Coordinates of C-alpha atoms in Angstrom, one line a residue:
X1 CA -159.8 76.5 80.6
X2 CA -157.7 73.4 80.0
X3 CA -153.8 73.5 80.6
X4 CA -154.2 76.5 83.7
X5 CA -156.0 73.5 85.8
X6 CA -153.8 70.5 85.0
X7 CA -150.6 72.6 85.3
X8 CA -151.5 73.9 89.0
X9 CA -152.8 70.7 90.0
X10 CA -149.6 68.8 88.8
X11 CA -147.0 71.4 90.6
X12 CA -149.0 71.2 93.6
X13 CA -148.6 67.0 93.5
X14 CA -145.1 67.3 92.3
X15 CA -143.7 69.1 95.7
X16 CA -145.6 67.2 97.9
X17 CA -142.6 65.1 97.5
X18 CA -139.9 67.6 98.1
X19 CA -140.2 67.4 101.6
X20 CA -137.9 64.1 101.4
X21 CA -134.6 63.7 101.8
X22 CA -132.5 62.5 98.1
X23 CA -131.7 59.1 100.3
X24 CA -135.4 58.4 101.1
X25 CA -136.8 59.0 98.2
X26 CA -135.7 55.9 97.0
X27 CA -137.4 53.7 99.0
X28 CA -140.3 55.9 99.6
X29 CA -141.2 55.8 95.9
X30 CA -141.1 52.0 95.1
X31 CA -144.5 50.6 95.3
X32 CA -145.9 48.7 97.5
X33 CA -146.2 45.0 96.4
X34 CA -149.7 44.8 98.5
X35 CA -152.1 46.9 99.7
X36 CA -150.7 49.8 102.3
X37 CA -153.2 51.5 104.2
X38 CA -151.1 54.0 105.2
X39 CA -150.0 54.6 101.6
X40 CA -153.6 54.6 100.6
X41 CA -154.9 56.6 102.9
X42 CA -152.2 59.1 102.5
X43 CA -153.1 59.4 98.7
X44 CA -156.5 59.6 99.3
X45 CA -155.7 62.5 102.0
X46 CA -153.2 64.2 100.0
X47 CA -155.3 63.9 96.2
X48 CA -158.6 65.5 98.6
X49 CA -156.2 68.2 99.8
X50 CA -154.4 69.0 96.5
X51 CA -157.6 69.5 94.8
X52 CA -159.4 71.4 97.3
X53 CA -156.3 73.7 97.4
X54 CA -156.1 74.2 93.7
X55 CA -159.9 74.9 93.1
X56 CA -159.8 77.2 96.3
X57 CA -157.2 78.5 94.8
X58 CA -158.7 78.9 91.4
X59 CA -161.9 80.1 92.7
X60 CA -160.0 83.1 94.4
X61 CA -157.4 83.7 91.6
X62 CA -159.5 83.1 88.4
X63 CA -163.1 83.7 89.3
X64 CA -163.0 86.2 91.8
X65 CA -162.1 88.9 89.6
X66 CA -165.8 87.8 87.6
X67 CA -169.5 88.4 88.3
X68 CA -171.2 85.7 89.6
X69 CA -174.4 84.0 87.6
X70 CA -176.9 81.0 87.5
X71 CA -175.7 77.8 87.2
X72 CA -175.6 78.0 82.4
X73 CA -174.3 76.4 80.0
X74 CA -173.0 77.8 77.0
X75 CA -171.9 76.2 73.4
X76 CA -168.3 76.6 72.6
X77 CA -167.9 73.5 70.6
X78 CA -167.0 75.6 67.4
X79 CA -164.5 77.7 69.1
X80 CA -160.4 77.8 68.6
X81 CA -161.5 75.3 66.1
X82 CA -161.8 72.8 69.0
X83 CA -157.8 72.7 70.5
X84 CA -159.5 73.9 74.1
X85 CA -161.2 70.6 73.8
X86 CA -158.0 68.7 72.6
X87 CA -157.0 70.3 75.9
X88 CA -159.3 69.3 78.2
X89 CA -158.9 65.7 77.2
X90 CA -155.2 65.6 77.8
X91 CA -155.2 67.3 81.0
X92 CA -158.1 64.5 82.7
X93 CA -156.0 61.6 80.7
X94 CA -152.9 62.4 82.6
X95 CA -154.7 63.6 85.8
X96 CA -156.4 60.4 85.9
X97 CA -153.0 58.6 85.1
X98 CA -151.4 60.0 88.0
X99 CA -154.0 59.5 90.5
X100 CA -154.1 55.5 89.4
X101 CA -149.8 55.4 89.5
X102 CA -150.4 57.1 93.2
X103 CA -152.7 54.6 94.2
X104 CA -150.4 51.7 92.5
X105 CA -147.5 52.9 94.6
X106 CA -150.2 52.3 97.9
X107 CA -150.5 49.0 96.2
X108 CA -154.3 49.2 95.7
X109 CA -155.5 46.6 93.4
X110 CA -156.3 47.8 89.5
X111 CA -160.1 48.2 89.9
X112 CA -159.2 50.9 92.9
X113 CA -156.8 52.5 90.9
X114 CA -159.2 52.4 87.7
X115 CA -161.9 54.2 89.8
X116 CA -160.6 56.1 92.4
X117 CA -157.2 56.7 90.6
X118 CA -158.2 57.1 86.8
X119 CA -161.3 59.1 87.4
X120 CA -159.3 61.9 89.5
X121 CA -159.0 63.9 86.1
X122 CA -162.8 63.7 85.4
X123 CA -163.7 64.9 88.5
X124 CA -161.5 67.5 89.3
X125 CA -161.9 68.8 85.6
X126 CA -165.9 68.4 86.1
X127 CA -165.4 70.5 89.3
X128 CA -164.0 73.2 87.3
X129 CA -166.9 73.1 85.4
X130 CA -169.2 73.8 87.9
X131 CA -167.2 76.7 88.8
X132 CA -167.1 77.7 84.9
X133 CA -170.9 77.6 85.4
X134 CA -171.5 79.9 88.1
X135 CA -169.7 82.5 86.1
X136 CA -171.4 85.3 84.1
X137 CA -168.0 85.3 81.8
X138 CA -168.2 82.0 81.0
X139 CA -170.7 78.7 81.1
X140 CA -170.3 75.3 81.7
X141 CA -169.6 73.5 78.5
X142 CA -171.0 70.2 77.5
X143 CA -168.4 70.1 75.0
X144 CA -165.7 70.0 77.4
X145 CA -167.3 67.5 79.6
X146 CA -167.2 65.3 76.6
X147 CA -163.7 66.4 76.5
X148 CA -162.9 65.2 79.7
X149 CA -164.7 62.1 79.7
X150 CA -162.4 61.1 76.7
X151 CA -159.4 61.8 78.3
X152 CA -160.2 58.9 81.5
X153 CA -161.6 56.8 78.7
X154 CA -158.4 56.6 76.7
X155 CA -156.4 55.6 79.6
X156 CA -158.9 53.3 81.2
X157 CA -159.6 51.3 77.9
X158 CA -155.6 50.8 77.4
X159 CA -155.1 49.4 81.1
X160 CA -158.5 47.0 80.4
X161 CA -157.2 46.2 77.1
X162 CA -153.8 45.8 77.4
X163 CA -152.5 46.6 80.8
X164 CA -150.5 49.4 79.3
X165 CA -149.9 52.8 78.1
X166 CA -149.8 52.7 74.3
X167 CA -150.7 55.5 73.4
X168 CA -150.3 58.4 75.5
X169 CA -151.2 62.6 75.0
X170 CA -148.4 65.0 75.1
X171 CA -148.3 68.6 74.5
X172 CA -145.6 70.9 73.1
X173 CA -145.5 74.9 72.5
X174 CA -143.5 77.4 70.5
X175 CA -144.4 80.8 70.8
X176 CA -146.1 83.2 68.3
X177 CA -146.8 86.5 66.7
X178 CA -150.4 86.4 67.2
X179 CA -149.5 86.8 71.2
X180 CA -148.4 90.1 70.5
X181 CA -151.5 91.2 67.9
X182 CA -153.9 90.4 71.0
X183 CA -151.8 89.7 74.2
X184 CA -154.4 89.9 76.8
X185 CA -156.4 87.5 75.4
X186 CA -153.3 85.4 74.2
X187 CA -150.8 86.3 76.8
X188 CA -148.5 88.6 77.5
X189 CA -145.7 86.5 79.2
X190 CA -144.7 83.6 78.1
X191 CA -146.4 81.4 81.5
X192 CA -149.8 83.2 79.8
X193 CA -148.6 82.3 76.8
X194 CA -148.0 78.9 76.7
X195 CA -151.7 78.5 78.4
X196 CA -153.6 80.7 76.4
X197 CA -152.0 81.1 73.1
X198 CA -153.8 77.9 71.1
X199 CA -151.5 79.0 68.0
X200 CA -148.6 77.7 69.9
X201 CA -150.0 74.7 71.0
X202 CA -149.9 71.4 69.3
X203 CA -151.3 68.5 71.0
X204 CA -150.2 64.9 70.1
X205 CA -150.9 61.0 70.5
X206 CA -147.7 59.4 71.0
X207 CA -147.8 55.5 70.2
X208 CA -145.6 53.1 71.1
X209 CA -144.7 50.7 68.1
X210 CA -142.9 48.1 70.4
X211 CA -145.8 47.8 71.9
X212 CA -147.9 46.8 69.1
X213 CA -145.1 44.5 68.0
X214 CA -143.5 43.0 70.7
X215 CA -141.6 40.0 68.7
X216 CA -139.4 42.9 66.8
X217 CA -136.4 44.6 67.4
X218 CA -137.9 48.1 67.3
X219 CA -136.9 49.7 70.5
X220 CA -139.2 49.5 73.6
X221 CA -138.8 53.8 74.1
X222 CA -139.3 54.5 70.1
X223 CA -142.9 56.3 69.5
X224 CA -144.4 58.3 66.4
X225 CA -146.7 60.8 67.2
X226 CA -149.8 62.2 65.6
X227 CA -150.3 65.8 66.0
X228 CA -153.2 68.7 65.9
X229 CA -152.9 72.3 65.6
X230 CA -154.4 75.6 64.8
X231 CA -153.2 78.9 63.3
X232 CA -154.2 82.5 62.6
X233 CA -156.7 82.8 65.9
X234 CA -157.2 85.7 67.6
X235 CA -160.7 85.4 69.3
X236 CA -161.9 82.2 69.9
X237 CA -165.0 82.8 67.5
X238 CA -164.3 83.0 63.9
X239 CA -167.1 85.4 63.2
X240 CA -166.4 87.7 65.7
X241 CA -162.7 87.8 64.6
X242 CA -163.8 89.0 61.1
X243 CA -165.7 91.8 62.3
X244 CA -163.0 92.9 65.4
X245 CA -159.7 92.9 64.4
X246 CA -158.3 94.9 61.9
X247 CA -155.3 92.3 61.6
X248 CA -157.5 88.9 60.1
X249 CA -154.7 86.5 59.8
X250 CA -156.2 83.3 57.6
X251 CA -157.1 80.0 60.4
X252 CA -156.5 76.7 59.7
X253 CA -155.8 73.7 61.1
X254 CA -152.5 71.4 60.9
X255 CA -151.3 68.2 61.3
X256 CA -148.3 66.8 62.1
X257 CA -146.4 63.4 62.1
X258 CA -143.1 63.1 63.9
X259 CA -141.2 60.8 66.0
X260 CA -140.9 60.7 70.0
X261 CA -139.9 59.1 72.7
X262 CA -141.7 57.3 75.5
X263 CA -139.7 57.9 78.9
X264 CA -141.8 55.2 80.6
X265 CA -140.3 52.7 78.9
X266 CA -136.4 53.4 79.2
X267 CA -135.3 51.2 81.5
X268 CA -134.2 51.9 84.8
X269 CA -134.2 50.8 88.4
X270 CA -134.8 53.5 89.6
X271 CA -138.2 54.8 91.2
X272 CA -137.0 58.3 91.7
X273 CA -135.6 58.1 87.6
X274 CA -139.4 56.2 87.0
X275 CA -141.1 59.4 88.4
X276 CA -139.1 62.2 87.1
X277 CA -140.1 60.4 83.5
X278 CA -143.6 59.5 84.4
X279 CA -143.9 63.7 84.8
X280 CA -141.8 64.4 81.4
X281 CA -143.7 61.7 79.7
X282 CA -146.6 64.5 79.3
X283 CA -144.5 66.5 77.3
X284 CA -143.7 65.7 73.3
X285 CA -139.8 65.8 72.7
X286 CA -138.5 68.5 69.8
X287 CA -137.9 66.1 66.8
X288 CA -137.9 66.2 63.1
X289 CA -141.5 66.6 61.9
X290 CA -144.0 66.5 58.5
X291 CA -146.7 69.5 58.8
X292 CA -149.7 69.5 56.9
X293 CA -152.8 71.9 56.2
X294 CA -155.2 71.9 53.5
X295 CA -154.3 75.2 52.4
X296 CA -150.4 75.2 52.4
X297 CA -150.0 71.3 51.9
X298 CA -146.8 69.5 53.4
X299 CA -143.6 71.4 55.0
X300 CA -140.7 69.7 56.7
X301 CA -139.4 71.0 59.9
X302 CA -135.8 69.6 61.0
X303 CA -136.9 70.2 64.9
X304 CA -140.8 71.0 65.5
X305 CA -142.1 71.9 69.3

């Protein structure tokens, strides 16, 4: 439960703007140099509705098809070797991001946008959590509360500290075989897939160098990325995979360094260019990449995703 939230919620925000014609967009986008009530209360309106809708949504799509229970938590901490929780972080970092770049286009001041804006992803995330709770399949999970709390926490503590983005999460997916060992648990199409198929994911903190060392000529978009992955899982528990599946591909973890690109800092005078990368920005560009595990050591990969 990580990636299925943030994605709805994000396509949901995306075409709210879609209603606008290409030659208003422009000026609808640029922010607002001071505080716009309308603006304001339109994100406030439109961030209450979006995540209503979604968890509505959820609540009839998801949970539905579930028994209901007591509010319970459960401990998954040691499960899929922890990417779920990798997960949950990113999705609240760039949920919170959007809600504070919403509220900077109303032209709330930062300690609104920190707040309101930055602590959209907690909330909403900590809302699914309470829905996780009332459900006999699954729990509340301290663990990904924790999770979540990270995720505003990394972006908050950059606009505190340096009034930027430094480092910033992003995700990237390639498809595997272990998908079609287990596919209802890891997906059967590739939308399933790329949410529930850990093995494929790799989850990355992209850092700007120009940032951290302004006076050089490295280039302001120019970012190497730290990644984290998994292989070899088919159920979520270790254990239980040993005893279930007659298959019992070896898990491990990897880790990854490659290069990347931050879109926020191409520059551009363009708001609608500005929001179309502010969106892509989640997403870690194919590049050449160093993969390593404890168990296979290093291998090269000319283009990793």
């Amino acid at each position: 439960m990580n990636l299925k939230e943030y994605l709805f919620f994000s396509v949901l925000f995306i075409s709210s703007f879609q209603s606008f014609s290409q030659n208003k967009i422009e000026s609808f986008l640029t922010p607002s140099d001071t505080l716009n009530k309308k603006r304001q209360n339109a994100v406030i309106v439109t961030e209450t509705a979006l995540a209503s809708a979604t968890l509505l949504g959820l609540n009839q799509l998801w949970y539905a098809d579930y028994p209901r229970s007591k509010f319970h938590f459960i401990n998954d901490n040691n499960e899929w070797l922890q990417m779920d929780k990798v997960g949950h972080m990113y999705s609240s970092y760039h949920l919170g991001r959007f809600g504070a770049e919403m509220l900077n286009w109303s032209g709330a001041d930062q300690k609104t946008q920190l707040i309101y804006g930055a602590g959209l992803g907690f909330a909403f995330l900590t809302a699914v959590e309470v829905l996780d709770g009332y459900s006999s399949e699954w729990g509340a999970s301290s663990g990904d509360v924790i999770a979540n709390a990270t995720g505003t926490a990394l972006y908050v503590s950059q606009e505190l500290l340096w009034k930027e983005q430094r480092i910033i999460p992003k995700f990237s997916f390639h498809t595997t075989k272990y998908a079609d060992i287990r596919p209802d648990a890891l997906g059967k199409s590739l939308n399933e897939k790329i949410l529930k198929d850990y093995n494929g994911q790799t989850y990355w903190l992209s850092v700007n160098l120009h940032s951290f060392a302004k006076e050089t000529k490295i280039p302001k978009w120019f970012n190497v990325a730290f990644g984290y992955g998994a292989e070899g899982m088919l159920s979520g528990n270790v254990h239980d995979q040993n005893l279930n599946f007659a298959e019992n591909p070896e898990i491990y973890r990897k880790f990854f360094l490659s290069f990347d690109v931050n879109l926020a800092k191409i520059d551009t005078k363009s708001h609608f260019l500005k929001t179309v990368f502010s969106v892509f920005n989640t997403i870690k560009i194919p590049a050449p990449t160093l993969e390593y595990s404890a168990n296979k050591g290093f291998k090269a990969h000319a283009l990793y995703f």
